[in-house]
Amino acid sequence: MTRQRKISREQDKSRSPSADKPRREPFSFNRVVKSLGPGLITGASDDDPSGIGTYSQAGAQLGYGIGWTMLLTFPLMTAIQEISARVGRVTGHGISGNVCRHYPGWLLIIVVTLLFIANTVNIAADLSAMADATKLLIGGPAILYVVLFGVTSVAAQIFMNYRRYVAVLKWLTLSLFAYVAALAFAKVSWMQALAGVLVPRLTWSSDYFTTIVAIFGTTISPYLFFWQASQEAEEQRVDVTKHPLIEKHYGVRKEFSRIRADTITGMAFSNLIALSIIVTAAASLHAAGKTDIQTSAQAAEALRPIAGPFAEVIFALGIVGTGLLAIPVLAGATAYAVGEGRRWPVGLARKPKEAIAFYSVLALSGGIGIALNFTPIDPISALYWSAVVNGVLAVPVMVLLMVMARHKEVMGRFVVGGWLYWLGWLSTGAMALSVIAMGVGVLV
């Protein structure tokens, strides 16, 4: 060994341990956004215009006292969404893709048919709410806005580059901060709002329990399970360095940590916005005695004389932004569910010619959603039945998901267990109880 090498090695030994540590990169909001993915978009899309209508109605009718439901639903929806994401990441297939490979065909047909109906009606209702909000802002014919928003959302999914499209969806999540901003114009009693979140106050009435059922049905929806699982699978098709974990086990812990952080962030964001809407409605509408709010657009309009025109504008803009985020997720979840179940080439990263059937289902769902607004059927009334279908569908899908997550033939060595598994079953049980309560309410 030469003298020069000896000196070099001694210098290396004498170096402080901190000298070899990589420098921390400065905080970058853009880098944080890039690290988030399916979980963030899924959580944000949960606060769609129809969901905004539900939360506005809850706050207007019941005031601050209903805020505790957001604290309850957060861990439940986080658990079931993380399990959905794990299924997609481990297997490389979405929920339908796994059902068609491991379970009877009739089960897949029932689940996918109900999902298609519920999502399509939801698209129609969201387009109606977006059109009403736009008319509130700038006037003009609402039906024109229905067509404009519907065609734009579908065309963007089909023709826009996948990476760019996902980036657009991420930035659209910022539109939800409109509802945090709306709080500034409402005279909120913060002590009462905090008490409403931390201390459940039950009222034994059919209206109260119907509202709780509606909130559960809005926050825990089947299309969210299908979308997040399929997006985890899609990321593997786009990124050549990623493979289904059941095939290549490398980096499992890192991937599960990413999924958890992404899902918690998305669901926390979703619940924060939902709580902001409830508090705004409670402080403005409930306090003024305006309790008969049926839609998100009505909530925006009702805010004008109470909280001022700026609150109305912010609320209405938020409806449009969240709709542009939610409609692609609803239509996309439908296309993934049908396409994976039929084993077609699927994925928003594919060119239209590479996945004609997949994109045809996506366009069909969006097209029917637009067409429903031209019929005598009231999309908002139809949304009630969509919520019923979603609630009924959610329970068997969640049971199926929980069974799938423990099935070694599906998940291999990465079956879901521990507290996440039991929290998933708790979420399933809570959803089942809400559906039973809804059924009892209808019969009584």
Tab-separated table of C-alpha atoms in Angstrom:
chain	number	residue	atom	x	y	z
A	1	MET	CA	0.000	0.000	0.000
A	2	THR	CA	1.406	3.360	-0.947
A	3	ARG	CA	1.962	6.212	1.509
A	4	GLN	CA	-0.668	8.314	-0.323
A	5	ARG	CA	-3.352	5.646	0.169
A	6	LYS	CA	-2.457	5.351	3.877
A	7	ILE	CA	-2.877	9.085	4.349
A	8	SER	CA	-6.166	9.033	2.459
A	9	ARG	CA	-7.516	6.205	4.629
A	10	GLU	CA	-6.424	7.967	7.831
A	11	GLN	CA	-8.178	11.108	6.663
A	12	ASP	CA	-11.342	9.076	6.042
A	13	LYS	CA	-11.155	7.622	9.566
A	14	SER	CA	-10.620	11.026	11.130
A	15	ARG	CA	-13.696	12.450	9.444
A	16	SER	CA	-16.603	13.165	11.768
A	17	PRO	CA	-19.606	10.831	11.362
A	18	SER	CA	-21.800	13.758	10.432
A	19	ALA	CA	-19.594	14.528	7.431
A	20	ASP	CA	-20.798	11.391	5.644
A	21	LYS	CA	-24.472	12.064	6.295
A	22	PRO	CA	-26.419	13.427	3.331
A	23	ARG	CA	-27.517	16.993	3.684
A	24	ARG	CA	-31.166	17.595	4.320
A	25	GLU	CA	-32.836	19.075	1.308
A	26	PRO	CA	-34.748	22.311	1.906
A	27	PHE	CA	-38.512	22.023	2.215
A	28	SER	CA	-40.264	22.025	-1.137
A	29	PHE	CA	-44.059	22.070	-1.378
A	30	ASN	CA	-43.853	20.746	-4.915
A	31	ARG	CA	-41.773	17.744	-3.791
A	32	VAL	CA	-44.242	16.985	-1.003
A	33	VAL	CA	-47.136	17.053	-3.485
A	34	LYS	CA	-45.210	14.724	-5.833
A	35	SER	CA	-44.704	12.217	-3.006
A	36	LEU	CA	-48.476	12.003	-2.517
A	37	GLY	CA	-50.627	10.088	-4.963
A	38	PRO	CA	-53.753	7.924	-5.015
A	39	GLY	CA	-54.558	8.512	-1.339
A	40	LEU	CA	-54.599	12.303	-1.643
A	41	ILE	CA	-56.738	12.319	-4.794
A	42	THR	CA	-59.090	9.682	-3.360
A	43	GLY	CA	-59.595	11.609	-0.128
A	44	ALA	CA	-60.139	14.923	-1.899
A	45	SER	CA	-62.602	13.427	-4.397
A	46	ASP	CA	-64.679	12.185	-1.459
A	47	ASP	CA	-65.789	15.807	-0.919
A	48	ASP	CA	-67.653	15.984	-4.232
A	49	PRO	CA	-70.564	18.412	-4.814
A	50	SER	CA	-73.119	15.855	-3.624
A	51	GLY	CA	-71.025	15.284	-0.493
A	52	ILE	CA	-70.842	19.049	0.061
A	53	GLY	CA	-74.636	19.086	-0.089
A	54	THR	CA	-74.814	16.350	2.562
A	55	TYR	CA	-72.399	18.134	4.926
A	56	SER	CA	-74.133	21.486	4.378
A	57	GLN	CA	-77.483	19.905	5.153
A	58	ALA	CA	-76.065	18.249	8.291
A	59	GLY	CA	-74.643	21.522	9.602
A	60	ALA	CA	-77.751	23.510	8.711
A	61	GLN	CA	-80.149	21.037	10.340
A	62	LEU	CA	-78.199	19.927	13.395
A	63	GLY	CA	-75.637	22.671	14.000
A	64	TYR	CA	-72.243	22.127	15.622
A	65	GLY	CA	-73.419	18.998	17.443
A	66	ILE	CA	-72.924	16.738	14.401
A	67	GLY	CA	-69.200	17.533	14.094
A	68	TRP	CA	-68.196	14.455	16.118
A	69	THR	CA	-69.005	12.221	13.130
A	70	MET	CA	-65.865	13.495	11.368
A	71	LEU	CA	-63.702	12.336	14.268
A	72	LEU	CA	-65.383	8.915	14.133
A	73	THR	CA	-65.221	8.384	10.370
A	74	PHE	CA	-61.561	9.413	9.994
A	75	PRO	CA	-59.909	6.221	11.347
A	76	LEU	CA	-62.593	4.016	9.785
A	77	MET	CA	-62.243	5.388	6.259
A	78	THR	CA	-58.444	5.547	6.582
A	79	ALA	CA	-58.257	1.847	7.470
A	80	ILE	CA	-60.472	0.611	4.638
A	81	GLN	CA	-58.720	2.843	2.092
A	82	GLU	CA	-55.266	1.684	3.191
A	83	ILE	CA	-56.370	-1.942	2.857
A	84	SER	CA	-57.675	-1.174	-0.654
A	85	ALA	CA	-54.362	0.418	-1.588
A	86	ARG	CA	-52.382	-2.522	-0.221
A	87	VAL	CA	-54.413	-4.972	-2.302
A	88	GLY	CA	-53.600	-2.981	-5.426
A	89	ARG	CA	-49.908	-2.552	-4.606
A	90	VAL	CA	-49.302	-6.164	-3.570
A	91	THR	CA	-51.191	-7.873	-6.399
A	92	GLY	CA	-50.788	-5.411	-9.263
A	93	HIS	CA	-54.563	-5.573	-9.832
A	94	GLY	CA	-57.516	-3.547	-8.613
A	95	ILE	CA	-60.441	-5.002	-6.682
A	96	SER	CA	-62.303	-6.220	-9.784
A	97	GLY	CA	-59.104	-7.710	-11.194
A	98	ASN	CA	-58.687	-9.814	-8.071
A	99	VAL	CA	-62.370	-10.765	-7.830
A	100	CYS	CA	-62.413	-12.122	-11.395
A	101	ARG	CA	-59.302	-14.221	-10.647
A	102	HIS	CA	-60.291	-15.676	-7.284
A	103	TYR	CA	-64.078	-15.480	-6.830
A	104	PRO	CA	-67.281	-16.526	-8.681
A	105	GLY	CA	-68.243	-14.609	-11.820
A	106	TRP	CA	-71.787	-13.845	-10.630
A	107	LEU	CA	-70.379	-11.945	-7.651
A	108	LEU	CA	-68.330	-9.725	-9.945
A	109	ILE	CA	-71.332	-9.005	-12.207
A	110	ILE	CA	-73.523	-7.903	-9.281
A	111	VAL	CA	-70.847	-5.678	-7.723
A	112	VAL	CA	-69.791	-4.018	-10.982
A	113	THR	CA	-73.390	-3.443	-12.156
A	114	LEU	CA	-74.379	-1.732	-8.905
A	115	LEU	CA	-71.165	0.324	-8.956
A	116	PHE	CA	-71.839	1.458	-12.535
A	117	ILE	CA	-75.381	2.590	-11.643
A	118	ALA	CA	-74.388	4.376	-8.423
A	119	ASN	CA	-71.382	6.148	-9.958
A	120	THR	CA	-73.257	7.257	-13.075
A	121	VAL	CA	-76.125	8.765	-11.067
A	122	ASN	CA	-73.556	10.439	-8.821
A	123	ILE	CA	-71.889	11.966	-11.897
A	124	ALA	CA	-75.256	13.330	-13.028
A	125	ALA	CA	-75.907	14.902	-9.614
A	126	ASP	CA	-72.409	16.389	-9.418
A	127	LEU	CA	-72.728	17.912	-12.906
A	128	SER	CA	-76.094	19.407	-11.912
A	129	ALA	CA	-74.581	20.946	-8.761
A	130	MET	CA	-71.578	22.330	-10.676
A	131	ALA	CA	-73.878	23.841	-13.310
A	132	ASP	CA	-76.093	25.470	-10.661
A	133	ALA	CA	-73.011	26.890	-8.902
A	134	THR	CA	-71.661	28.312	-12.164
A	135	LYS	CA	-75.037	29.831	-12.989
A	136	LEU	CA	-75.006	31.401	-9.537
A	137	LEU	CA	-71.613	32.979	-10.282
A	138	ILE	CA	-71.942	34.162	-13.882
A	139	GLY	CA	-75.515	33.418	-14.995
A	140	GLY	CA	-76.365	31.636	-18.226
A	141	PRO	CA	-78.094	28.322	-19.008
A	142	ALA	CA	-77.269	25.598	-16.491
A	143	ILE	CA	-77.673	22.798	-19.028
A	144	LEU	CA	-74.852	24.281	-21.138
A	145	TYR	CA	-72.520	24.052	-18.150
A	146	VAL	CA	-73.573	20.423	-17.580
A	147	VAL	CA	-72.400	19.522	-21.090
A	148	LEU	CA	-69.252	21.653	-20.854
A	149	PHE	CA	-68.069	20.188	-17.540
A	150	GLY	CA	-69.029	16.636	-18.480
A	151	VAL	CA	-67.313	16.623	-21.864
A	152	THR	CA	-64.215	18.380	-20.499
A	153	SER	CA	-63.790	15.882	-17.658
A	154	VAL	CA	-64.167	12.831	-19.913
A	155	ALA	CA	-61.995	14.234	-22.719
A	156	ALA	CA	-59.201	15.110	-20.281
A	157	GLN	CA	-59.095	11.537	-19.013
A	158	ILE	CA	-58.976	10.076	-22.504
A	159	PHE	CA	-56.583	12.427	-24.274
A	160	MET	CA	-54.353	14.034	-21.640
A	161	ASN	CA	-50.947	12.580	-20.740
A	162	TYR	CA	-51.308	10.450	-17.593
A	163	ARG	CA	-48.555	12.145	-15.557
A	164	ARG	CA	-49.832	15.586	-16.457
A	165	TYR	CA	-53.400	14.554	-15.730
A	166	VAL	CA	-52.534	13.232	-12.261
A	167	ALA	CA	-50.678	16.491	-11.567
A	168	VAL	CA	-53.794	18.453	-12.550
A	169	LEU	CA	-55.927	16.347	-10.192
A	170	LYS	CA	-53.464	16.969	-7.357
A	171	TRP	CA	-53.577	20.719	-7.883
A	172	LEU	CA	-57.370	20.615	-8.062
A	173	THR	CA	-57.367	19.333	-4.483
A	174	LEU	CA	-56.375	22.868	-3.471
A	175	SER	CA	-59.847	24.031	-4.490
A	176	LEU	CA	-61.108	22.379	-1.313
A	177	PHE	CA	-59.368	25.061	0.753
A	178	ALA	CA	-62.223	27.309	-0.398
A	179	TYR	CA	-64.234	25.808	2.449
A	180	VAL	CA	-61.552	26.615	4.998
A	181	ALA	CA	-61.555	30.182	3.629
A	182	ALA	CA	-65.350	30.312	3.939
A	183	LEU	CA	-64.967	29.914	7.706
A	184	ALA	CA	-63.438	33.401	7.804
A	185	PHE	CA	-66.781	34.879	6.760
A	186	ALA	CA	-68.873	32.892	9.232
A	187	LYS	CA	-69.304	33.985	12.832
A	188	VAL	CA	-68.157	30.708	14.371
A	189	SER	CA	-68.548	29.946	18.058
A	190	TRP	CA	-65.291	28.023	18.317
A	191	MET	CA	-65.982	26.622	21.782
A	192	GLN	CA	-69.292	25.157	20.599
A	193	ALA	CA	-67.664	23.865	17.410
A	194	LEU	CA	-64.899	22.145	19.423
A	195	ALA	CA	-67.441	20.657	21.820
A	196	GLY	CA	-69.416	19.349	18.836
A	197	VAL	CA	-66.315	17.502	17.600
A	198	LEU	CA	-65.137	16.092	20.932
A	199	VAL	CA	-68.415	15.397	22.754
A	200	PRO	CA	-71.032	13.339	20.847
A	201	ARG	CA	-74.564	14.550	21.531
A	202	LEU	CA	-77.114	12.047	20.283
A	203	THR	CA	-80.695	13.006	19.528
A	204	TRP	CA	-83.102	10.108	19.321
A	205	SER	CA	-84.973	11.109	16.199
A	206	SER	CA	-85.302	9.669	12.716
A	207	ASP	CA	-83.913	12.858	11.113
A	208	TYR	CA	-80.798	12.706	13.276
A	209	PHE	CA	-79.998	9.081	12.448
A	210	THR	CA	-80.846	9.598	8.776
A	211	THR	CA	-78.232	12.371	8.702
A	212	ILE	CA	-75.633	10.116	10.326
A	213	VAL	CA	-76.380	7.415	7.749
A	214	ALA	CA	-75.998	9.998	4.969
A	215	ILE	CA	-72.630	11.115	6.356
A	216	PHE	CA	-71.364	7.530	6.572
A	217	GLY	CA	-72.577	6.849	3.041
A	218	THR	CA	-70.803	9.956	1.786
A	219	THR	CA	-67.463	9.389	3.507
A	220	ILE	CA	-67.181	5.609	2.986
A	221	SER	CA	-68.113	4.982	-0.662
A	222	PRO	CA	-67.344	1.927	-2.824
A	223	TYR	CA	-65.973	3.938	-5.757
A	224	LEU	CA	-63.173	5.180	-3.477
A	225	PHE	CA	-62.069	1.583	-2.741
A	226	PHE	CA	-61.985	0.685	-6.439
A	227	TRP	CA	-60.213	3.884	-7.488
A	228	GLN	CA	-57.364	3.767	-4.953
A	229	ALA	CA	-56.635	0.068	-5.495
A	230	SER	CA	-56.651	0.508	-9.277
A	231	GLN	CA	-54.429	3.597	-9.090
A	232	GLU	CA	-51.833	1.688	-7.054
A	233	ALA	CA	-51.868	-0.965	-9.782
A	234	GLU	CA	-51.710	1.726	-12.471
A	235	GLU	CA	-48.600	3.279	-10.921
A	236	GLN	CA	-46.846	-0.066	-11.418
A	237	ARG	CA	-47.729	-0.110	-15.091
A	238	VAL	CA	-46.367	3.418	-15.529
A	239	ASP	CA	-43.188	3.082	-13.433
A	240	VAL	CA	-40.889	0.358	-14.820
A	241	THR	CA	-39.044	0.172	-11.479
A	242	LYS	CA	-42.201	-0.958	-9.694
A	243	HIS	CA	-43.527	-4.517	-9.653
A	244	PRO	CA	-46.333	-6.226	-7.706
A	245	LEU	CA	-44.952	-6.885	-4.236
A	246	ILE	CA	-46.177	-10.470	-4.381
A	247	GLU	CA	-43.644	-11.017	-7.196
A	248	LYS	CA	-40.745	-8.878	-5.943
A	249	HIS	CA	-40.550	-8.324	-2.197
A	250	TYR	CA	-37.894	-5.605	-2.246
A	251	GLY	CA	-38.920	-2.319	-0.612
A	252	VAL	CA	-42.103	-3.619	1.001
A	253	ARG	CA	-41.731	-1.630	4.212
A	254	LYS	CA	-41.026	1.571	2.313
A	255	GLU	CA	-44.037	1.053	0.039
A	256	PHE	CA	-46.410	0.306	2.912
A	257	SER	CA	-45.144	3.389	4.761
A	258	ARG	CA	-45.744	5.497	1.644
A	259	ILE	CA	-49.263	4.109	1.263
A	260	ARG	CA	-50.054	4.812	4.915
A	261	ALA	CA	-48.728	8.387	4.795
A	262	ASP	CA	-50.516	9.053	1.509
A	263	THR	CA	-53.827	7.607	2.755
A	264	ILE	CA	-53.737	9.329	6.148
A	265	THR	CA	-52.974	12.656	4.449
A	266	GLY	CA	-55.805	12.230	1.945
A	267	MET	CA	-58.408	11.135	4.503
A	268	ALA	CA	-57.372	13.810	7.020
A	269	PHE	CA	-57.671	16.411	4.271
A	270	SER	CA	-61.092	15.064	3.319
A	271	ASN	CA	-62.401	15.145	6.882
A	272	LEU	CA	-60.948	18.589	7.600
A	273	ILE	CA	-62.799	20.019	4.601
A	274	ALA	CA	-66.014	18.176	5.512
A	275	LEU	CA	-65.785	19.549	9.061
A	276	SER	CA	-65.188	23.057	7.689
A	277	ILE	CA	-68.374	22.775	5.604
A	278	ILE	CA	-70.385	21.525	8.600
A	279	VAL	CA	-69.091	24.330	10.838
A	280	THR	CA	-69.704	27.001	8.179
A	281	ALA	CA	-73.275	25.781	7.669
A	282	ALA	CA	-73.855	25.545	11.425
A	283	ALA	CA	-72.494	29.034	12.118
A	284	SER	CA	-74.311	30.709	9.218
A	285	LEU	CA	-77.396	28.725	8.215
A	286	HIS	CA	-78.362	26.863	11.399
A	287	ALA	CA	-77.810	29.974	13.524
A	288	ALA	CA	-80.109	31.952	11.186
A	289	GLY	CA	-82.799	29.260	11.210
A	290	LYS	CA	-82.196	28.186	7.577
A	291	THR	CA	-82.335	24.429	8.048
A	292	ASP	CA	-83.959	23.325	4.780
A	293	ILE	CA	-80.868	22.961	2.564
A	294	GLN	CA	-81.070	20.199	-0.042
A	295	THR	CA	-78.076	20.846	-2.326
A	296	SER	CA	-74.603	22.362	-2.247
A	297	ALA	CA	-75.718	25.142	-4.628
A	298	GLN	CA	-78.577	26.039	-2.271
A	299	ALA	CA	-76.067	26.207	0.573
A	300	ALA	CA	-73.879	28.617	-1.408
A	301	GLU	CA	-76.868	30.816	-2.299
A	302	ALA	CA	-78.148	30.833	1.277
A	303	LEU	CA	-74.798	32.100	2.561
A	304	ARG	CA	-75.072	35.435	0.709
A	305	PRO	CA	-77.463	37.309	3.039
A	306	ILE	CA	-75.873	35.796	6.158
A	307	ALA	CA	-72.108	35.618	5.559
A	308	GLY	CA	-71.803	38.006	2.623
A	309	PRO	CA	-71.243	37.683	-1.145
A	310	PHE	CA	-67.601	36.605	-0.793
A	311	ALA	CA	-68.583	33.536	1.215
A	312	GLU	CA	-71.125	32.645	-1.466
A	313	VAL	CA	-68.549	33.037	-4.248
A	314	ILE	CA	-65.910	30.982	-2.402
A	315	PHE	CA	-68.436	28.237	-1.664
A	316	ALA	CA	-69.636	28.128	-5.283
A	317	LEU	CA	-66.101	28.073	-6.706
A	318	GLY	CA	-65.291	25.180	-4.391
A	319	ILE	CA	-68.255	23.223	-5.767
A	320	VAL	CA	-66.953	23.600	-9.334
A	321	GLY	CA	-63.381	22.689	-8.356
A	322	THR	CA	-64.362	19.611	-6.367
A	323	GLY	CA	-66.673	18.477	-9.164
A	324	LEU	CA	-63.841	18.662	-11.699
A	325	LEU	CA	-61.861	16.447	-9.327
A	326	ALA	CA	-64.635	13.994	-8.423
A	327	ILE	CA	-66.196	13.274	-11.835
A	328	PRO	CA	-62.975	11.790	-13.291
A	329	VAL	CA	-62.613	9.596	-10.194
A	330	LEU	CA	-66.226	8.377	-10.444
A	331	ALA	CA	-66.002	7.648	-14.178
A	332	GLY	CA	-62.477	6.232	-13.841
A	333	ALA	CA	-63.434	3.913	-10.976
A	334	THR	CA	-66.304	2.569	-13.097
A	335	ALA	CA	-64.046	1.964	-16.115
A	336	TYR	CA	-61.393	0.216	-13.994
A	337	ALA	CA	-64.001	-1.992	-12.319
A	338	VAL	CA	-65.569	-3.098	-15.621
A	339	GLY	CA	-62.275	-3.351	-17.535
A	340	GLU	CA	-60.373	-5.310	-14.900
A	341	GLY	CA	-63.340	-7.630	-14.427
A	342	ARG	CA	-63.328	-8.380	-18.164
A	343	ARG	CA	-59.505	-8.579	-18.234
A	344	TRP	CA	-59.299	-5.851	-20.857
A	345	PRO	CA	-56.241	-3.642	-21.232
A	346	VAL	CA	-56.958	-0.857	-18.724
A	347	GLY	CA	-55.300	2.280	-17.498
A	348	LEU	CA	-55.324	6.033	-17.978
A	349	ALA	CA	-51.669	5.815	-18.978
A	350	ARG	CA	-52.595	3.870	-22.120
A	351	LYS	CA	-53.314	5.558	-25.438
A	352	PRO	CA	-56.989	5.483	-26.501
A	353	LYS	CA	-56.236	2.944	-29.270
A	354	GLU	CA	-54.557	0.629	-26.741
A	355	ALA	CA	-57.593	0.464	-24.425
A	356	ILE	CA	-60.658	1.206	-26.547
A	357	ALA	CA	-63.080	-0.808	-24.397
A	358	PHE	CA	-61.787	0.740	-21.149
A	359	TYR	CA	-62.166	4.291	-22.432
A	360	SER	CA	-65.548	3.430	-23.970
A	361	VAL	CA	-66.900	2.480	-20.522
A	362	LEU	CA	-65.452	5.684	-19.069
A	363	ALA	CA	-67.097	7.780	-21.805
A	364	LEU	CA	-70.385	5.846	-21.480
A	365	SER	CA	-70.587	6.505	-17.747
A	366	GLY	CA	-69.868	10.203	-18.245
A	367	GLY	CA	-72.232	10.406	-21.222
A	368	ILE	CA	-75.156	8.856	-19.340
A	369	GLY	CA	-74.428	11.211	-16.447
A	370	ILE	CA	-74.761	14.161	-18.831
A	371	ALA	CA	-77.886	12.705	-20.490
A	372	LEU	CA	-79.696	12.222	-17.165
A	373	ASN	CA	-79.735	16.007	-16.787
A	374	PHE	CA	-81.855	16.220	-19.971
A	375	THR	CA	-84.531	13.852	-18.621
A	376	PRO	CA	-87.437	14.598	-16.252
A	377	ILE	CA	-85.483	12.680	-13.601
A	378	ASP	CA	-84.262	15.093	-10.933
A	379	PRO	CA	-80.551	14.258	-10.449
A	380	ILE	CA	-80.668	15.459	-6.856
A	381	SER	CA	-83.611	13.173	-6.068
A	382	ALA	CA	-81.851	10.365	-7.925
A	383	LEU	CA	-78.843	11.004	-5.704
A	384	TYR	CA	-80.838	9.712	-2.748
A	385	TRP	CA	-81.252	6.365	-4.491
A	386	SER	CA	-77.594	6.482	-5.482
A	387	ALA	CA	-76.740	6.854	-1.801
A	388	VAL	CA	-78.982	3.888	-0.999
A	389	VAL	CA	-77.240	1.774	-3.671
A	390	ASN	CA	-73.824	2.954	-2.448
A	391	GLY	CA	-74.700	2.104	1.143
A	392	VAL	CA	-76.043	-1.324	0.257
A	393	LEU	CA	-73.112	-2.005	-2.073
A	394	ALA	CA	-70.470	-0.793	0.381
A	395	VAL	CA	-71.131	-3.526	2.948
A	396	PRO	CA	-70.613	-6.613	0.729
A	397	VAL	CA	-67.688	-4.927	-1.039
A	398	MET	CA	-66.038	-4.184	2.309
A	399	VAL	CA	-66.643	-7.753	3.501
A	400	LEU	CA	-65.164	-9.023	0.227
A	401	LEU	CA	-62.203	-6.690	0.598
A	402	MET	CA	-61.513	-7.831	4.158
A	403	VAL	CA	-61.693	-11.513	3.137
A	404	MET	CA	-59.452	-10.796	0.151
A	405	ALA	CA	-56.906	-8.998	2.337
A	406	ARG	CA	-56.502	-12.180	4.436
A	407	HIS	CA	-56.496	-14.575	1.480
A	408	LYS	CA	-52.966	-15.946	1.013
A	409	GLU	CA	-53.671	-16.927	-2.576
A	410	VAL	CA	-54.368	-13.243	-3.266
A	411	MET	CA	-51.917	-11.461	-0.947
A	412	GLY	CA	-49.216	-14.087	-0.474
A	413	ARG	CA	-47.060	-13.321	2.547
A	414	PHE	CA	-48.478	-9.781	2.768
A	415	VAL	CA	-51.914	-10.603	4.164
A	416	VAL	CA	-53.295	-7.723	6.240
A	417	GLY	CA	-53.255	-8.321	9.973
A	418	GLY	CA	-52.963	-6.638	13.353
A	419	TRP	CA	-54.781	-3.475	14.293
A	420	LEU	CA	-55.309	-2.454	10.654
A	421	TYR	CA	-57.233	-5.658	9.995
A	422	TRP	CA	-59.526	-5.236	13.004
A	423	LEU	CA	-60.049	-1.551	12.300
A	424	GLY	CA	-61.101	-2.562	8.789
A	425	TRP	CA	-63.703	-4.923	10.218
A	426	LEU	CA	-64.852	-2.204	12.633
A	427	SER	CA	-65.350	0.096	9.649
A	428	THR	CA	-67.312	-2.651	7.879
A	429	GLY	CA	-69.481	-3.207	10.950
A	430	ALA	CA	-70.163	0.519	11.346
A	431	MET	CA	-71.212	0.731	7.691
A	432	ALA	CA	-73.471	-2.308	8.095
A	433	LEU	CA	-75.141	-0.752	11.148
A	434	SER	CA	-75.734	2.496	9.242
A	435	VAL	CA	-77.398	0.595	6.385
A	436	ILE	CA	-79.590	-1.338	8.864
A	437	ALA	CA	-80.520	1.965	10.542
A	438	MET	CA	-81.389	3.418	7.133
A	439	GLY	CA	-83.586	0.403	6.356
A	440	VAL	CA	-85.363	0.647	9.722
A	441	GLY	CA	-85.925	4.368	9.120
A	442	VAL	CA	-87.503	3.689	5.721
A	443	LEU	CA	-89.803	0.976	7.145
A	444	VAL	CA	-90.834	3.097	10.142
